[in-house]
Short mmCIF file of C-alpha atoms in Angstrom, two decimals:
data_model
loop_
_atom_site.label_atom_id
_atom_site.label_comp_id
_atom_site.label_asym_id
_atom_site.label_seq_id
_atom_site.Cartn_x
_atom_site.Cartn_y
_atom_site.Cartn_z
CA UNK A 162 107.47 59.03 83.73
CA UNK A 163 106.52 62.89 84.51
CA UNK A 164 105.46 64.56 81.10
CA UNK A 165 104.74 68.42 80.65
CA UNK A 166 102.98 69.62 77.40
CA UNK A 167 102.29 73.36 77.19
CA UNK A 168 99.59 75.09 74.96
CA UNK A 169 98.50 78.22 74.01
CA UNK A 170 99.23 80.75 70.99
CA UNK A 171 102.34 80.64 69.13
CA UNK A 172 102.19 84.76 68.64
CA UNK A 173 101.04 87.68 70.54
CA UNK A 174 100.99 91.26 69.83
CA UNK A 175 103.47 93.85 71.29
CA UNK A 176 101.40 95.43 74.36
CA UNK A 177 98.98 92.70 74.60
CA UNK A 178 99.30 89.47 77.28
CA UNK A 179 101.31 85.93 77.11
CA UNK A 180 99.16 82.90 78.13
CA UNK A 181 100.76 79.34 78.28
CA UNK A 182 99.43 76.87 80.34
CA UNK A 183 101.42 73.37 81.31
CA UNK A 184 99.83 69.92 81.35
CA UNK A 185 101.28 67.62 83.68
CA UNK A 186 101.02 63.97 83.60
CA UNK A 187 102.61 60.80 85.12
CA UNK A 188 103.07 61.82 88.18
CA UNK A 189 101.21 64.17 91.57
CA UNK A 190 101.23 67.71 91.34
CA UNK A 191 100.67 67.71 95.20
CA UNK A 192 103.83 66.82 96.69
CA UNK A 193 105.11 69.20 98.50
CA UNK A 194 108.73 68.93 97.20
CA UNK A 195 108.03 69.87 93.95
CA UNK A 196 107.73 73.55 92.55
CA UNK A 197 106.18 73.85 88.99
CA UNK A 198 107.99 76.96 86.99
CA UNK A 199 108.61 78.45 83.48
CA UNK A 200 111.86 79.06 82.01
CA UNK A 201 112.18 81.01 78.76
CA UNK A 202 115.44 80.74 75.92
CA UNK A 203 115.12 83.33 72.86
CA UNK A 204 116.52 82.72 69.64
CA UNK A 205 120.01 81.44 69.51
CA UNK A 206 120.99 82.21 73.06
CA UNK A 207 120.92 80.93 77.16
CA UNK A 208 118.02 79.98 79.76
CA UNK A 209 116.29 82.95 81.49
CA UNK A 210 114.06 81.49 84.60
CA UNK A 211 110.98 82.90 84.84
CA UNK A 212 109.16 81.87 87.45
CA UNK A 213 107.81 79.05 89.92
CA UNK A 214 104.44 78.12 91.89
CA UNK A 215 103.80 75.70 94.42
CA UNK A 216 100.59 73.09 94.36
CA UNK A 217 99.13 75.70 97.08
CA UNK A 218 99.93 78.36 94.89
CA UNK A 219 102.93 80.06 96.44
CA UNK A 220 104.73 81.96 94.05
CA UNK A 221 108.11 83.33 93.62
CA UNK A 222 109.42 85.04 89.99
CA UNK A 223 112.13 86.52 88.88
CA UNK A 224 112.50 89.98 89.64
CA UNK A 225 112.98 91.73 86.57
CA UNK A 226 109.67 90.13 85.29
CA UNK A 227 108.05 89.94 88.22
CA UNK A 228 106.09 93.36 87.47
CA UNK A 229 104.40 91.97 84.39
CA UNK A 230 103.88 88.16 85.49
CA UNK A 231 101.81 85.89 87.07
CA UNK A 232 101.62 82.21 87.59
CA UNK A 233 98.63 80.22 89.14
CA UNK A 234 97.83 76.27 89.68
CA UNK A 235 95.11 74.26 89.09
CA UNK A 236 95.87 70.92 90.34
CA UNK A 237 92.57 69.74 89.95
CA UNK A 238 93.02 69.72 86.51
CA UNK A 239 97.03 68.79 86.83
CA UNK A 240 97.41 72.12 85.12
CA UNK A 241 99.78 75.23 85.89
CA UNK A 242 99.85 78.78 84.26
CA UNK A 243 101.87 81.88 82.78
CA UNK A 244 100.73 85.49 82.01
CA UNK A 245 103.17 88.10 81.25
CA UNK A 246 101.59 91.18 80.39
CA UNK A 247 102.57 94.04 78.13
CA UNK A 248 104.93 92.15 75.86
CA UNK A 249 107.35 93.30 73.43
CA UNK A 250 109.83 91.48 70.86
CA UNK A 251 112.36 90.88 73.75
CA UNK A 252 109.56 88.72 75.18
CA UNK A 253 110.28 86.62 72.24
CA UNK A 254 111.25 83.30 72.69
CA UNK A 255 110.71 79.23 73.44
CA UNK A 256 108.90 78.94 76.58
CA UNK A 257 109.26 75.57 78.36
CA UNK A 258 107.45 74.42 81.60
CA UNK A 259 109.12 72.98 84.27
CA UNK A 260 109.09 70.73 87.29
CA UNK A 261 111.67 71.89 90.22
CA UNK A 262 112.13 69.11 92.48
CA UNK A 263 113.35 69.54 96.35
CA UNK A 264 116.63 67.81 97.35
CA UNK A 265 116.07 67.98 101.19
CA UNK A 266 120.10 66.68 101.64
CA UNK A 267 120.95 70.11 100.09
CA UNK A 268 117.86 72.49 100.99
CA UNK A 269 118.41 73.00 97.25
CA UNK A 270 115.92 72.67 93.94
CA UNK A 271 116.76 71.13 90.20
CA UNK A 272 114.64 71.77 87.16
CA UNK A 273 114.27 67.63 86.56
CA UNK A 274 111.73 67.52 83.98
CA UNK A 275 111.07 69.97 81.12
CA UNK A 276 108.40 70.30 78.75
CA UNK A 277 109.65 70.20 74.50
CA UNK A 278 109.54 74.23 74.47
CA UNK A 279 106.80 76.34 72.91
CA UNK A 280 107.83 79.08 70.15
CA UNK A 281 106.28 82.24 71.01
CA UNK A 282 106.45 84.96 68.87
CA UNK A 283 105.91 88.84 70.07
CA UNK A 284 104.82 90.79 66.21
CA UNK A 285 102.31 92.75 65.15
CA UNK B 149 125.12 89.25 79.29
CA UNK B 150 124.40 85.67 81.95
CA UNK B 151 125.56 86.13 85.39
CA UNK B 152 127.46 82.87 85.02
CA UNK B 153 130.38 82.72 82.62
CA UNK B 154 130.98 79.74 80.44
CA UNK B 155 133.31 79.60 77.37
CA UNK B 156 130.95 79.49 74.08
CA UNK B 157 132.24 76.59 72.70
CA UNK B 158 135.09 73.64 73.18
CA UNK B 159 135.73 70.48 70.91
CA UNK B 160 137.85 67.22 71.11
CA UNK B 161 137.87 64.04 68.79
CA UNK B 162 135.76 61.55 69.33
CA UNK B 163 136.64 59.24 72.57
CA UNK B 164 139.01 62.14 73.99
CA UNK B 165 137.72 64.26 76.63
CA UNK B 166 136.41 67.82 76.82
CA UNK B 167 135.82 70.13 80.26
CA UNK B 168 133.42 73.05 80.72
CA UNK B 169 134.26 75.99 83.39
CA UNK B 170 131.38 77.62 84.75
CA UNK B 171 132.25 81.02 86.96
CA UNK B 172 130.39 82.90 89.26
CA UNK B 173 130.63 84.25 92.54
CA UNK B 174 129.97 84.53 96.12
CA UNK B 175 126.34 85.10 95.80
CA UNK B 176 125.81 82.01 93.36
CA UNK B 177 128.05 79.11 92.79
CA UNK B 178 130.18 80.37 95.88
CA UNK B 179 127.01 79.64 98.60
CA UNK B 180 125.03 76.61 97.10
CA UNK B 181 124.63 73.32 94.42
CA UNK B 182 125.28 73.69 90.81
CA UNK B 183 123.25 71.96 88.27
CA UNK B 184 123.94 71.09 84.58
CA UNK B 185 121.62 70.88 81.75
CA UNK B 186 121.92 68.96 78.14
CA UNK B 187 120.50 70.52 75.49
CA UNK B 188 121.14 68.05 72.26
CA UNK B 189 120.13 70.24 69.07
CA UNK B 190 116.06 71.22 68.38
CA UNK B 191 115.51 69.71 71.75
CA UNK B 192 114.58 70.56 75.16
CA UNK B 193 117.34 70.96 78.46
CA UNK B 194 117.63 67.38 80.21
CA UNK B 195 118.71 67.38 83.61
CA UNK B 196 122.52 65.91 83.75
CA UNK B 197 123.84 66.51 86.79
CA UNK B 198 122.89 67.75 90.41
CA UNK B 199 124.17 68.97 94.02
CA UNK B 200 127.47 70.26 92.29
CA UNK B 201 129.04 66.38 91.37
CA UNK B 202 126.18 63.48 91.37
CA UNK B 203 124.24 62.20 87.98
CA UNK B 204 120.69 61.78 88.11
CA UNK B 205 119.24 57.90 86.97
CA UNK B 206 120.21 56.89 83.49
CA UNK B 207 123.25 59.18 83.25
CA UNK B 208 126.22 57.97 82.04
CA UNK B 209 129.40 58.16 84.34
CA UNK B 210 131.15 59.62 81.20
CA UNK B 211 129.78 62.73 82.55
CA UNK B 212 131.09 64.22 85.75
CA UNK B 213 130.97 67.62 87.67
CA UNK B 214 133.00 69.29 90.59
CA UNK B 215 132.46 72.56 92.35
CA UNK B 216 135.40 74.57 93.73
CA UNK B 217 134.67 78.24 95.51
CA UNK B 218 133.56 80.30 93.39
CA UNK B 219 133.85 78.00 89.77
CA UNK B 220 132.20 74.33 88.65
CA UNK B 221 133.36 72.43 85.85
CA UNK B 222 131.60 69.48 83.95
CA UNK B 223 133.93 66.98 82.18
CA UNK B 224 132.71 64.11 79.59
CA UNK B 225 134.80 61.58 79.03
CA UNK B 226 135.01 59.11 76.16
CA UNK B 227 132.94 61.52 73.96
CA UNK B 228 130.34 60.31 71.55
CA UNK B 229 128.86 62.04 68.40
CA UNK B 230 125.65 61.84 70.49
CA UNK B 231 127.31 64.52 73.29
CA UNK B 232 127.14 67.23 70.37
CA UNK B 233 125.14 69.55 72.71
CA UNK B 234 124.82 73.08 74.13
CA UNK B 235 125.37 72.71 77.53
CA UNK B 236 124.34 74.94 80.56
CA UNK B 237 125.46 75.48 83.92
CA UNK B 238 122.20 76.63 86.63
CA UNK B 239 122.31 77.75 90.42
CA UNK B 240 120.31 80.55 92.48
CA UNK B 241 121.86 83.65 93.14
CA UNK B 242 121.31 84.73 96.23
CA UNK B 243 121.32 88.93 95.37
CA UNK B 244 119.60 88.72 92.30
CA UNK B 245 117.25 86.50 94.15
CA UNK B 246 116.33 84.04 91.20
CA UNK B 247 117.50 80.99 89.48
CA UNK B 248 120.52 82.09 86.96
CA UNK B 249 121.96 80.14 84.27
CA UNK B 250 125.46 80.53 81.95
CA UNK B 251 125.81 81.30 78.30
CA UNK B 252 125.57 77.65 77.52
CA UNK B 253 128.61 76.00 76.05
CA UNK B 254 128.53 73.88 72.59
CA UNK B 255 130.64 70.88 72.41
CA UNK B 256 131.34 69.63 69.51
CA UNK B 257 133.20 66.40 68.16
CA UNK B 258 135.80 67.06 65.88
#
């Protein structure tokens, strides 16, 4: 059974950078189906994708946090990673890792296993 | 504002059955697969249902999905105090280029 565990600090200061990293275990990191990502849910409301990197490291993000973001792999360590730079209180909110898995009937993706969610807080 | 619509909440008594639009367009739900997510309370999204209508291992066939145009719908039949959930609708959007989600939609058994 795939597990994902993030860490890092549970508040950050307005202007200053967001770093979660994602443990993955039970399962490869290497298959080339799967896409490891981040998707985000503030307080009280919906699901905001925010990103997605490949075991090679190819990288895709959503656009209207792509200026501020980047996400890297380390599948040596069966480890992925999230910066967002230049935070504010919007950036507030659970962050939860994600694997995407490739459905090759469909040429589609689904986010099949999520990690419990990590409260981050953006205050001074 | 989420660039798919769902209603915020719907409710039934307990074994009756309860449905869940989701609306989009052309550039989302209109041109791919539609995924649904369970979040029970305090918890994570769990993956429910995939490629618009089929239920992933260990999902019960209470729950079901269907995908028309533009608009998908997830029903749950013979609902359980244990289906008190938010639940979201998920598919990429082809303009905005990135994976969009609804509102989320909270069941709850009367």
């Amino acid at each position: 059974q795939v597990q994902l565990q993030e860490s890092g600090p549970g508040l950050v200061k307005p202007s200053e950078t967001l770093s979660l990293t994602c443990s993955v275990s039970g399962g490869s990191m290497t298959i080339s189906t799967y896409f490891w990502g981040w998707i985000r849910q503030p307080p009280a409301m919906g699901l905001e994708w925010i990103g997605s990197v490949s075991h090679s490291g190819h990288t895709y993000y959503n656009p209207s946090l792509r200026s501020r973001l980047t996400t890297s792999v380390d599948t040596s360590k069966s480890q992925f990673s999230l910066t967002l730079s230049s935070v504010t209180a919007a950036d507030t909110a659970v962050y939860y890792c994600v694997r995407q898995s490739y459905d090759i009937l469909t040429d589609y993706y689904v986010f099949d296993y999520w990690s419990q969610g990590s409260l981050v807080t953006v205050s001074s | 504002q989420s660039v798919l619509t769902q209603p915020p909440s719907v409710s039934a008594a307990p074994g009756q059955k309860v449905i869940i639009s989701c609306s989009g367009s052309t550039s989302n739900i209109g041109r791919g697969f539609i995924s649904w997510y369970q979040q029970l309370p305090g918890a994570a999204p769990k993956f429910l249902i995939y490629d618009n209508n089929k239920r992933p291992s260990g999902i019960p066939d209470r729950f079901s999905a269907s995908k028309s145009g533009t608009s998908a719908t997830l029903g749950i039949t013979g609902l359980q105090t244990g289906d008190e959930a938010e639940y979201y609708c998920g598919t990429w959007d082809n303009s905005l280029s990135a994976w969009v989600f609804g509102g989320g939609t909270k069941v709850t058994v009367l």
